[in-house]
Coordinates of C-alpha atoms in Angstrom, one line a residue:
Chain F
X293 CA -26.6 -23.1 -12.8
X294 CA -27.6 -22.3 -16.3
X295 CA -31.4 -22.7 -15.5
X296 CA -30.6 -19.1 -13.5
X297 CA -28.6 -18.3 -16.3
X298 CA -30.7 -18.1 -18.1
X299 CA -33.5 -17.1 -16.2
X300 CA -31.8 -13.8 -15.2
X301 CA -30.8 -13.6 -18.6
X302 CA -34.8 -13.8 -19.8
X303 CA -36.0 -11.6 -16.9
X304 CA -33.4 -8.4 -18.0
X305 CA -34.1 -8.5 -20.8
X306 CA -37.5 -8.0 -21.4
X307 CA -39.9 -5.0 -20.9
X308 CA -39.0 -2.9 -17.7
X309 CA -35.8 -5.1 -17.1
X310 CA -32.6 -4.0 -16.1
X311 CA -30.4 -4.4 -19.5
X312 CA -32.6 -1.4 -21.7
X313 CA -32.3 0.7 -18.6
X314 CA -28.5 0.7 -18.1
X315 CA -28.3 1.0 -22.2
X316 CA -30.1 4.2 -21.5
X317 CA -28.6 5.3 -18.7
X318 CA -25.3 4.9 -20.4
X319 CA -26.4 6.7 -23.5
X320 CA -27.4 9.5 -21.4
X321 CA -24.6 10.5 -19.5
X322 CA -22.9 10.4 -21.9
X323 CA -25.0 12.8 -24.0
X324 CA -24.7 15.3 -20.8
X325 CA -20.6 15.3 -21.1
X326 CA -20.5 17.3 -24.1
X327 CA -23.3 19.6 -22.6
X328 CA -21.0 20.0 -20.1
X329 CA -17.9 20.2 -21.4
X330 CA -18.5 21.7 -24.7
X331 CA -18.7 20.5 -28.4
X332 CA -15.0 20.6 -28.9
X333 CA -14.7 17.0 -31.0
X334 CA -10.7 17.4 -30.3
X335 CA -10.9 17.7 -26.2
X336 CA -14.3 14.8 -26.6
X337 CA -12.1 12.7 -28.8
X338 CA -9.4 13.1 -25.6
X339 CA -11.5 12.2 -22.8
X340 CA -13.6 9.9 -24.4
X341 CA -11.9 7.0 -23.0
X342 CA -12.2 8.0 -19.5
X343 CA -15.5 9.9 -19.9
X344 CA -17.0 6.4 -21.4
X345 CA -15.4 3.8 -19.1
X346 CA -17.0 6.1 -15.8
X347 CA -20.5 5.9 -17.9
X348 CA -20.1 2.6 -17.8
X349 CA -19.1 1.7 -14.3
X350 CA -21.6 4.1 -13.0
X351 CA -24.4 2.2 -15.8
X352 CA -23.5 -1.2 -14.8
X353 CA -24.2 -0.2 -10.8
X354 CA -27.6 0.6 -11.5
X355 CA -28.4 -2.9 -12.2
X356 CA -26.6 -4.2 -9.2
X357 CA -29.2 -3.7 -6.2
X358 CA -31.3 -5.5 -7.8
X359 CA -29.2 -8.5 -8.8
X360 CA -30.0 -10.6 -5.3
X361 CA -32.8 -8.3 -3.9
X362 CA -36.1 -9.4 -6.0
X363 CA -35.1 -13.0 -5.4
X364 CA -34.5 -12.5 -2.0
X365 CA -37.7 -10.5 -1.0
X366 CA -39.9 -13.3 -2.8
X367 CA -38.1 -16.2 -1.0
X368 CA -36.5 -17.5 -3.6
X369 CA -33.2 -17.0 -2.7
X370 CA -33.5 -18.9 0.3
X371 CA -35.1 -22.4 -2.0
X372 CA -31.7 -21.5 -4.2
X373 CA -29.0 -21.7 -1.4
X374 CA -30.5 -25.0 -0.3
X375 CA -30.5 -26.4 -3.8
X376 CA -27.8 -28.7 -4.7
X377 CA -25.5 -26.2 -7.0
X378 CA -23.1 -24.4 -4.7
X379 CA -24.2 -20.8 -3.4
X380 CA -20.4 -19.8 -5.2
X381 CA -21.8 -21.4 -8.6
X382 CA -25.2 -19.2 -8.4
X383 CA -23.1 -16.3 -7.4
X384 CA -21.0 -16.8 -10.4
X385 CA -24.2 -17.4 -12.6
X386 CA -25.8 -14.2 -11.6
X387 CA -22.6 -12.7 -12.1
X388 CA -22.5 -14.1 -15.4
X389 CA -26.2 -12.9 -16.1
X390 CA -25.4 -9.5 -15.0
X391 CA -22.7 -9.0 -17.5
X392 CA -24.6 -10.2 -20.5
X393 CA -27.3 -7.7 -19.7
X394 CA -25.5 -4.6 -18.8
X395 CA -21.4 -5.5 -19.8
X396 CA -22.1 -7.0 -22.6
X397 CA -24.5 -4.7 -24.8
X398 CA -22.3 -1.1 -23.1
X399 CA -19.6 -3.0 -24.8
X400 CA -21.6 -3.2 -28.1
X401 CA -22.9 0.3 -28.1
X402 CA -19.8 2.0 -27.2
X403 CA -18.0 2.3 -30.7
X404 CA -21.3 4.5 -31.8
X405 CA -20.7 6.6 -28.4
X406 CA -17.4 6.4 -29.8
X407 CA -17.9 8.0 -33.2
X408 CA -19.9 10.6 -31.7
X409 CA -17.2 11.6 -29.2
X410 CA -14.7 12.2 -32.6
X411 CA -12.5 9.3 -31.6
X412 CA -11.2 7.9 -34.6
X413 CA -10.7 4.3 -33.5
X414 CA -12.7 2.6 -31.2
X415 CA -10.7 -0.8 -31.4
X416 CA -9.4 -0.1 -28.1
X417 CA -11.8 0.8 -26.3
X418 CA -14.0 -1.9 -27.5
X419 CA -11.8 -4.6 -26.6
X420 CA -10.9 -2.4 -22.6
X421 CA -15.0 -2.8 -22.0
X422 CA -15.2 -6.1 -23.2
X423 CA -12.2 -7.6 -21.1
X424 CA -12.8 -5.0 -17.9
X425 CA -17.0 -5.0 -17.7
X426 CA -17.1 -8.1 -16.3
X427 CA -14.6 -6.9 -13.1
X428 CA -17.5 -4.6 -12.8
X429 CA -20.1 -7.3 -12.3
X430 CA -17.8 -9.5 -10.3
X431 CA -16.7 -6.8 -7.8
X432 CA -20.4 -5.5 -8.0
X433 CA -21.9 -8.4 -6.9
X434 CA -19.6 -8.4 -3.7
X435 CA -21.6 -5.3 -2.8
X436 CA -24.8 -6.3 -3.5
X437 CA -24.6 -9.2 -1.5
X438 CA -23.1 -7.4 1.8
X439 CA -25.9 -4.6 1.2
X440 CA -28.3 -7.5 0.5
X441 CA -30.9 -7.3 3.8
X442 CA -30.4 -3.4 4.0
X443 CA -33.7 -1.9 3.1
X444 CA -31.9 1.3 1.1
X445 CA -29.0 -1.1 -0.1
X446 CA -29.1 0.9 -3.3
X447 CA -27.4 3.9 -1.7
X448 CA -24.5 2.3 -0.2
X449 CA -23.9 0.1 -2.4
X450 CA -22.4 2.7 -4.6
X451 CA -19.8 3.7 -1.6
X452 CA -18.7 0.1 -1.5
X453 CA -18.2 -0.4 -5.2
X454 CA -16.6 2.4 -6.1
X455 CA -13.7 2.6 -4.4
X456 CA -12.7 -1.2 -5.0
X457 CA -13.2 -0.6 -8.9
X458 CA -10.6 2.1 -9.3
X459 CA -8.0 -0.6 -10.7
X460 CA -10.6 -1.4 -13.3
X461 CA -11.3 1.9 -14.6
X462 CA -7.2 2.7 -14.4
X463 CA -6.7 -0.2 -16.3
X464 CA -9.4 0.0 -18.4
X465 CA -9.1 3.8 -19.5
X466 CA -5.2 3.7 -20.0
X467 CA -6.0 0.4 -22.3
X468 CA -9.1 2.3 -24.1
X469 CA -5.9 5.2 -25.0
X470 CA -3.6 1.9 -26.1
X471 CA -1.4 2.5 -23.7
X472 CA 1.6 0.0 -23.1
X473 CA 0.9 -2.8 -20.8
X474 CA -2.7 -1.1 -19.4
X475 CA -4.5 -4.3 -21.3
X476 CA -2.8 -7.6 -20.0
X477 CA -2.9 -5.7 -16.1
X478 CA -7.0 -5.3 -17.0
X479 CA -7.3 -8.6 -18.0
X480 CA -6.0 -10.0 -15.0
X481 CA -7.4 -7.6 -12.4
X482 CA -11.0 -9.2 -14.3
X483 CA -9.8 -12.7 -14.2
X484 CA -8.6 -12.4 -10.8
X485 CA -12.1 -10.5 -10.3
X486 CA -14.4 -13.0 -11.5
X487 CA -12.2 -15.8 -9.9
X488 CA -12.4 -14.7 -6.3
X489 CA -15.8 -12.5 -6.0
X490 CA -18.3 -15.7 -6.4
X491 CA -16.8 -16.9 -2.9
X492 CA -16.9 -13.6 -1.1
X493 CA -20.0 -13.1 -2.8
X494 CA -21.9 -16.0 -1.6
X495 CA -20.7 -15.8 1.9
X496 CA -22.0 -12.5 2.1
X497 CA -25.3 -13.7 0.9
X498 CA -24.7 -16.2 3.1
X499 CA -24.6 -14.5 5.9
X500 CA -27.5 -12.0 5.2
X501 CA -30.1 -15.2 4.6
X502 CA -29.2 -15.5 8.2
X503 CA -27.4 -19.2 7.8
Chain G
X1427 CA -3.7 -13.7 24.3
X1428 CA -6.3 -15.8 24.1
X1429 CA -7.2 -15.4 27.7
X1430 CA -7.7 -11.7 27.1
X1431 CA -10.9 -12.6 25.0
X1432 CA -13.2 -13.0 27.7
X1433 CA -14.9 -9.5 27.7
X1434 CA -14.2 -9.3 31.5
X1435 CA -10.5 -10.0 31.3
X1436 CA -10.0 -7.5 28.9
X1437 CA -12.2 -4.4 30.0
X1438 CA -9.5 -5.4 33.5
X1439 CA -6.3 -5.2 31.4
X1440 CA -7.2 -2.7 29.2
X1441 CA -8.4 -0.2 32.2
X1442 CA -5.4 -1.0 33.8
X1443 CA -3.5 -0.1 30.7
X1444 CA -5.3 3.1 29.4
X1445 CA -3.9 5.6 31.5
X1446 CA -0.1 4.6 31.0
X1447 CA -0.5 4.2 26.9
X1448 CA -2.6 7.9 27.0
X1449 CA 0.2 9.5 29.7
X1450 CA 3.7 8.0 27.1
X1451 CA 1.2 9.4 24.4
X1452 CA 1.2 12.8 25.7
X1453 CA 4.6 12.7 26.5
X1454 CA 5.9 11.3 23.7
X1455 CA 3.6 14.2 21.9
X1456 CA 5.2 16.8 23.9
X1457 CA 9.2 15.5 23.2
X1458 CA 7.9 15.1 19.8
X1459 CA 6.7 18.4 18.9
X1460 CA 9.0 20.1 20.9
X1461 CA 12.0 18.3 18.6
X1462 CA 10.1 19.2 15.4
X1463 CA 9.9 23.0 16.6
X1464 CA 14.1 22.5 17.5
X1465 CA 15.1 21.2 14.0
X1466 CA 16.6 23.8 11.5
X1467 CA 14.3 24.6 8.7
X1468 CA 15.1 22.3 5.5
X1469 CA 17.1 24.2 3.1
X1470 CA 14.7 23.2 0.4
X1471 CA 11.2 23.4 2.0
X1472 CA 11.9 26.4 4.8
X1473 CA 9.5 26.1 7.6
X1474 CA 7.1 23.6 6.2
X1475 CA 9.4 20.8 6.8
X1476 CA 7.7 20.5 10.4
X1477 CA 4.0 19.7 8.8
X1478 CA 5.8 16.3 8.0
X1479 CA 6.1 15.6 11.7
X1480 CA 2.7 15.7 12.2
X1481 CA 1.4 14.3 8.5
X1482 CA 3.9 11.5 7.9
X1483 CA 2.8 9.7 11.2
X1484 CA -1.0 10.1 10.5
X1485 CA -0.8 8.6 6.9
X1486 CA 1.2 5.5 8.8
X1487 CA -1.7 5.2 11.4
X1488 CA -4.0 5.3 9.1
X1489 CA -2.6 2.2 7.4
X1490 CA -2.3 0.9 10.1
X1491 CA -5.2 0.9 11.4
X1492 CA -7.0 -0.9 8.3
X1493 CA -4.6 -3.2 8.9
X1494 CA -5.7 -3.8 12.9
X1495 CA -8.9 -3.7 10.8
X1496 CA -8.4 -6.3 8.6
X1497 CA -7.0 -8.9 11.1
X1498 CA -9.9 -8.0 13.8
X1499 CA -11.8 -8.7 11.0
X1500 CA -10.6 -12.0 10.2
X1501 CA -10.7 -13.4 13.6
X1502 CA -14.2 -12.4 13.9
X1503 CA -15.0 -14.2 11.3
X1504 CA -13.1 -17.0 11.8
X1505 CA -13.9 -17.2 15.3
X1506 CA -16.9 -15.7 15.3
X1507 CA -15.6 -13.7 18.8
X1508 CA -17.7 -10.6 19.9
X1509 CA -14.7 -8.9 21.5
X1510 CA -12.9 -9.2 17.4
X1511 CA -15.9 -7.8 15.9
X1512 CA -16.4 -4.6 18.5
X1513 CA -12.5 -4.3 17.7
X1514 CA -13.3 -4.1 14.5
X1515 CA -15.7 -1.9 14.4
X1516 CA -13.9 0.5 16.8
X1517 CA -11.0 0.5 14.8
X1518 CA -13.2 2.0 11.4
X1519 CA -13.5 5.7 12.7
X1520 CA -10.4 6.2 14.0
X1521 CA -8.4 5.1 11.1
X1522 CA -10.7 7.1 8.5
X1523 CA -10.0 10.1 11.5
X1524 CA -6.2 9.3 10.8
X1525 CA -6.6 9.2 7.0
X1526 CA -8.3 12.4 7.1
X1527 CA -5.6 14.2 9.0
X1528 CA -3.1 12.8 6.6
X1529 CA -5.2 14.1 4.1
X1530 CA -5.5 17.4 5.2
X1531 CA -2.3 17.8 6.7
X1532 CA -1.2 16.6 3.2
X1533 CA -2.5 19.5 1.6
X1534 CA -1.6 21.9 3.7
X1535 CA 1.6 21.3 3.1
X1536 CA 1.3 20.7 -0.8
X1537 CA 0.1 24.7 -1.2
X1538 CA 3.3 26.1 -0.2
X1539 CA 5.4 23.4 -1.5
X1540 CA 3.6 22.1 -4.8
X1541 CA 1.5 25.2 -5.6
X1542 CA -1.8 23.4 -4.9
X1543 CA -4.2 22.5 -2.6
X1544 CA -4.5 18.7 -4.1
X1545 CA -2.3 17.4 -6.6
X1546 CA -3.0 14.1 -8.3
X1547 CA -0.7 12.6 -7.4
X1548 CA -0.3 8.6 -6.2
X1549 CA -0.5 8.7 -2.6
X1550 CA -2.7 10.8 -2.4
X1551 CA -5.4 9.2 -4.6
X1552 CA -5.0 5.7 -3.1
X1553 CA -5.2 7.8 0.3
X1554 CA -8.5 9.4 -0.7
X1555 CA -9.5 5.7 -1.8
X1556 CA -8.8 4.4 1.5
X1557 CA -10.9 7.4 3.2
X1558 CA -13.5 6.0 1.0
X1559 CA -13.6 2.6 1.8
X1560 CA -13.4 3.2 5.9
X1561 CA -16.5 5.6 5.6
X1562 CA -18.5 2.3 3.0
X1563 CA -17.6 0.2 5.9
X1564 CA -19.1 2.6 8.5
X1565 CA -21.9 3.2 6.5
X1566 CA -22.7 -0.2 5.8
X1567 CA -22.2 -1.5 9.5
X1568 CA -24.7 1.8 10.1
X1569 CA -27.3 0.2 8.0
X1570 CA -27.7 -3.1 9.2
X1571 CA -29.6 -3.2 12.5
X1572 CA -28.8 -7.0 13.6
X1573 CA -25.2 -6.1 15.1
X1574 CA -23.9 -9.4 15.0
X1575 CA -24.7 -9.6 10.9
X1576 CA -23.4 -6.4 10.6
X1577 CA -20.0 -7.7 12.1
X1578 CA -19.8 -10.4 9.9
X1579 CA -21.2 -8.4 6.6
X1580 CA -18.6 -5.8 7.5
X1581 CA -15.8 -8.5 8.0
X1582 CA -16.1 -9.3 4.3
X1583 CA -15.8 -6.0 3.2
X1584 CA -12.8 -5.1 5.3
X1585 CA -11.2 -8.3 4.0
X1586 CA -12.2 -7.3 0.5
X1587 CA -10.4 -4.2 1.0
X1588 CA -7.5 -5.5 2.2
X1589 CA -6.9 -7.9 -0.5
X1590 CA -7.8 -5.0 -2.9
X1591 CA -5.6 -2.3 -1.4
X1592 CA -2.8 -3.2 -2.7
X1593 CA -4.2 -3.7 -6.1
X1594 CA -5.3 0.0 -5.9
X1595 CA -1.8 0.9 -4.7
X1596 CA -0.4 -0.3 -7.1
X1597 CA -2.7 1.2 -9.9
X1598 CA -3.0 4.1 -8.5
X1599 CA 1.0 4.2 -9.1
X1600 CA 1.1 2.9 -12.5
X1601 CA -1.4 5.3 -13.3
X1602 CA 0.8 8.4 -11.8
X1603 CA 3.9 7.6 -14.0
X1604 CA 1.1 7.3 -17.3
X1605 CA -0.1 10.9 -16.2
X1606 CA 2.5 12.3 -14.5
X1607 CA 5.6 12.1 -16.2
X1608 CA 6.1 16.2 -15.7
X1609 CA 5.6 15.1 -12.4
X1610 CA 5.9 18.2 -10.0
X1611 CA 7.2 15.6 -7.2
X1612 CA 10.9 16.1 -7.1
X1613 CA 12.9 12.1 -8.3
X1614 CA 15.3 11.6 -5.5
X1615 CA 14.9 14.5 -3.7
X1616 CA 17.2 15.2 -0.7
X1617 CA 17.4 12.0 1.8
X1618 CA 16.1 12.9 5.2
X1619 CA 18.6 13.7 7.3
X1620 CA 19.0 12.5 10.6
X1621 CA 17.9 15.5 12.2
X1622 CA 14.6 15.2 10.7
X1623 CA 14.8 11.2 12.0
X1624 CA 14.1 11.4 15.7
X1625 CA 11.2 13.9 15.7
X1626 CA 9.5 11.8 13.0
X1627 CA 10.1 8.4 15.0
X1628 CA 8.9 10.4 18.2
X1629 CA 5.3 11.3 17.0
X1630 CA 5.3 8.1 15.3
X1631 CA 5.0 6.5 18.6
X1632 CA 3.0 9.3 20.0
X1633 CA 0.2 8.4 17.3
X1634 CA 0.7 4.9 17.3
X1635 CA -0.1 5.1 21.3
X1636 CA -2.7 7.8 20.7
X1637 CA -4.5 5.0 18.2
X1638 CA -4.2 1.8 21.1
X1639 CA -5.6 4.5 23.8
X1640 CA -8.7 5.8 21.8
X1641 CA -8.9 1.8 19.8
X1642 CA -8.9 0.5 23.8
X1643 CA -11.2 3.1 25.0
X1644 CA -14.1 2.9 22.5
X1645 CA -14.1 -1.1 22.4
X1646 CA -13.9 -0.5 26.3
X1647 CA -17.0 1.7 25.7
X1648 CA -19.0 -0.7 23.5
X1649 CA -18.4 -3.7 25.4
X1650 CA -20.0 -1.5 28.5
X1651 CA -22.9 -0.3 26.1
X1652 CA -23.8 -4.1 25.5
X1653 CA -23.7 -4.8 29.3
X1654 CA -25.8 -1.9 29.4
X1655 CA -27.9 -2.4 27.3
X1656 CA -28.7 -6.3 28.4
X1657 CA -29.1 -5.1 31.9
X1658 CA -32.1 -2.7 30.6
X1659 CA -33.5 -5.5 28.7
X1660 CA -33.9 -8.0 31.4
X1661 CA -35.5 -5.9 33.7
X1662 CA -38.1 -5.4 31.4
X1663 CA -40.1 -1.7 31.0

């Protein structure tokens, strides 16, 4: 379980992996906002929250095709169901993986997105990726696995994911603007999350090595 | 009921009971509308009062049909029956068809009464959400060619829903009150009256019936497409 771990872990991260890609990708849209929307740091500093969490959740997607597709076009996915560690427990590892790649560094970049979108804390919104990223990955992966033997998986998968993560980014935003009872509800729409999805997960991918 | 699972059975009792559920559809349709035209206009909303006849009942077909969803779902992949899975599937585009016309039919009615074509306001969100995750399921049971995968991929994303849907309910709502505190949604507006009662209950049951005739029809459909199809294929080009 950790040898894939860490072996996702190693492959995202280096040249033309997934992790610097969704760092970028976050960066970006976020730099088009204020092209969009204008320069004004009071109305940035008030949809910053929202603006930052959808960056996000549309940054962390961009990983996701990918996070059972490479191994399962070389064969290697098959070799890892048959191996002794559960299908659930490599779900949950690749879930795992996922969020320390794309999750995990959003989370760390966001309080300089932060200051240059004129909010003057970025405590909370810190703390709302931190806890709600890993939702994303967990819900995520369901996708990925039921798009997983779909040649353009890429393009639905988005469709599926979306809708499922509203309660995440509700959550997530209303606890990034500190309001009253929007963090414990994130924190257990992620727990509950990353609790259940390794079990749909694998039975989808279950089901699409055609077992 | 479980002797109804045999394709052969079924296609018998459900040709047998297609006509009668379309013909009380109709009817109940015409007593329906014909009671919503009869009512007096609500002293509060005029005229558009009747829009609910027809809106009220699509939004609770909708739900219910992810909810026939769901359960078809389940069995199929429980199961693993053919006849649950074509069920299934034949259930997806009628209920985003319903959700749609609640949708519409919602908005309609929200320019004269709210001002605005879309409002955002709770049910409609989580109704928009629901749209959404019929037309992933479609499209995802589009993509994969290998139908009897593509029941069982799909099955796990309808159940996925379903356990979800009332997390996005609920979300949706808290997030209303957070938003919407100037809410332009009258609290405790007038109770419906009884009037307004029987027409509603009417088309209700007109939709309800007009969802089992069109659900029966296309499964009947599909199960003859299969037949069809398996007939070509063993006797060969």
């Amino acid at each position: 379980m950790s040898a894939i771990l860490f072996r996702d872990v190693r492959l995202a991260a280096r040249a033309g992996g997934s992790a610097m890609l969704a760092l970028a990708f976050f960066a970006a849209v976020a730099t088009l906002v204020p092209l969009g929307v204008g320069a004004d740091l009071r109305l940035l500093a008030k949809i910053a929250p929202g603006v930052l969490w959808v960056a996000a959740v549309l940054a962390a997607l961009l990983a996701l095709d990918r996070l059972f597709q490479a191994d399962f076009e070389d064969g290697s996915l098959d070799v890892v169901a048959l191996a002794p560690p559960s299908l659930e427990a490599t779900a949950f590892a690749k879930i795992a993986a996922h969020w320390l790649t794309t999750g995990l560094p959003l989370t760390l970049l966001s309080p300089l997105l932060a200051v240059m979108f004129g909010l003057e804390t970025s405590g909370a919104l810190f703390v709302s990726l931190l806890i709600g990223t890993p939702a994303v990955s967990a819900i995520g992966a369901i996708g990925a696995g039921l798009t997983l033997s779909i040649r353009r998986g890429g393009l639905i998968l988005p469709l599926i994911v979306l809708p499922l993560l509203a309660p995440a980014v509700i959550f997530g935003a209303g606890a990034a603007q500190e309001v009253a009872g929007a963090l414990p509800l994130l924190a257990a729409f992620s727990l509950v999350a990353c609790v259940l999805s390794p079990f749909a997960t694998a039975a989808a991918v279950r089901l699409n090595l055609g077992s | 009921m479980l002797r109804y699972a045999n394709p052969t059975r079924f296609l018998q009792l459900s040709s047998a009971l297609v006509p009668w559920l379309g013909a009380a559809s109709a009817a109940l349709f015409a007593i329906g509308l014909y009671l919503g035209f009869r009512v007096p206009p609500d002293y509060q909303q005029g005229e558009t009062v009747r829009v609910m006849f027809i809106h009220v009942p699509a939004a609770w077909t909708a739900m219910m049909g992810y909810g026939l969803m769901a359960a078809a779902s389940l069995v199929g992949l429980v199961w693993r029956h053919p006849l649950a899975d074509t069920a299934a599937r034949a259930a997806a585009p009628l209920g985003a068809l319903f959700t749609a016309l609640g949708l519409v039919t919602g908005s309609l009615w929200g320019r004269p009464m709210w001002g605005a074509w879309w409002v955002w306001d709770g049910r409609l969100t989580s109704f928009l959400l629901l749209e959404f995750l019929y037309l992933g399921y479609i499209a995802l049971w589009n993509a994969i060619e290998d139908e009897t995968r593509a029941a069982r991929v799909c099955a796990i994303l309808a159940l996925v829903g379903a356990v979800n849907l009332p997390i996005i309910e609920f979300s949706v709502d808290w997030w209303t009150t957070l938003h919407q505190g100037e809410s332009i949604l009258r609290k405790g507006g007038p109770l419906i009256s009884s009037v307004y009662l029987w027409p509603l209950f009417t088309m209700a049951l007109a939709y309800t019936f007009l969802f089992f005739t069109l659900w029966l029809l296309r499964i009947e459909t599909e199960i003859l497409r299969r037949r069809a199809r398996n007939a070509l294929l063993a006797e060969g080009p």
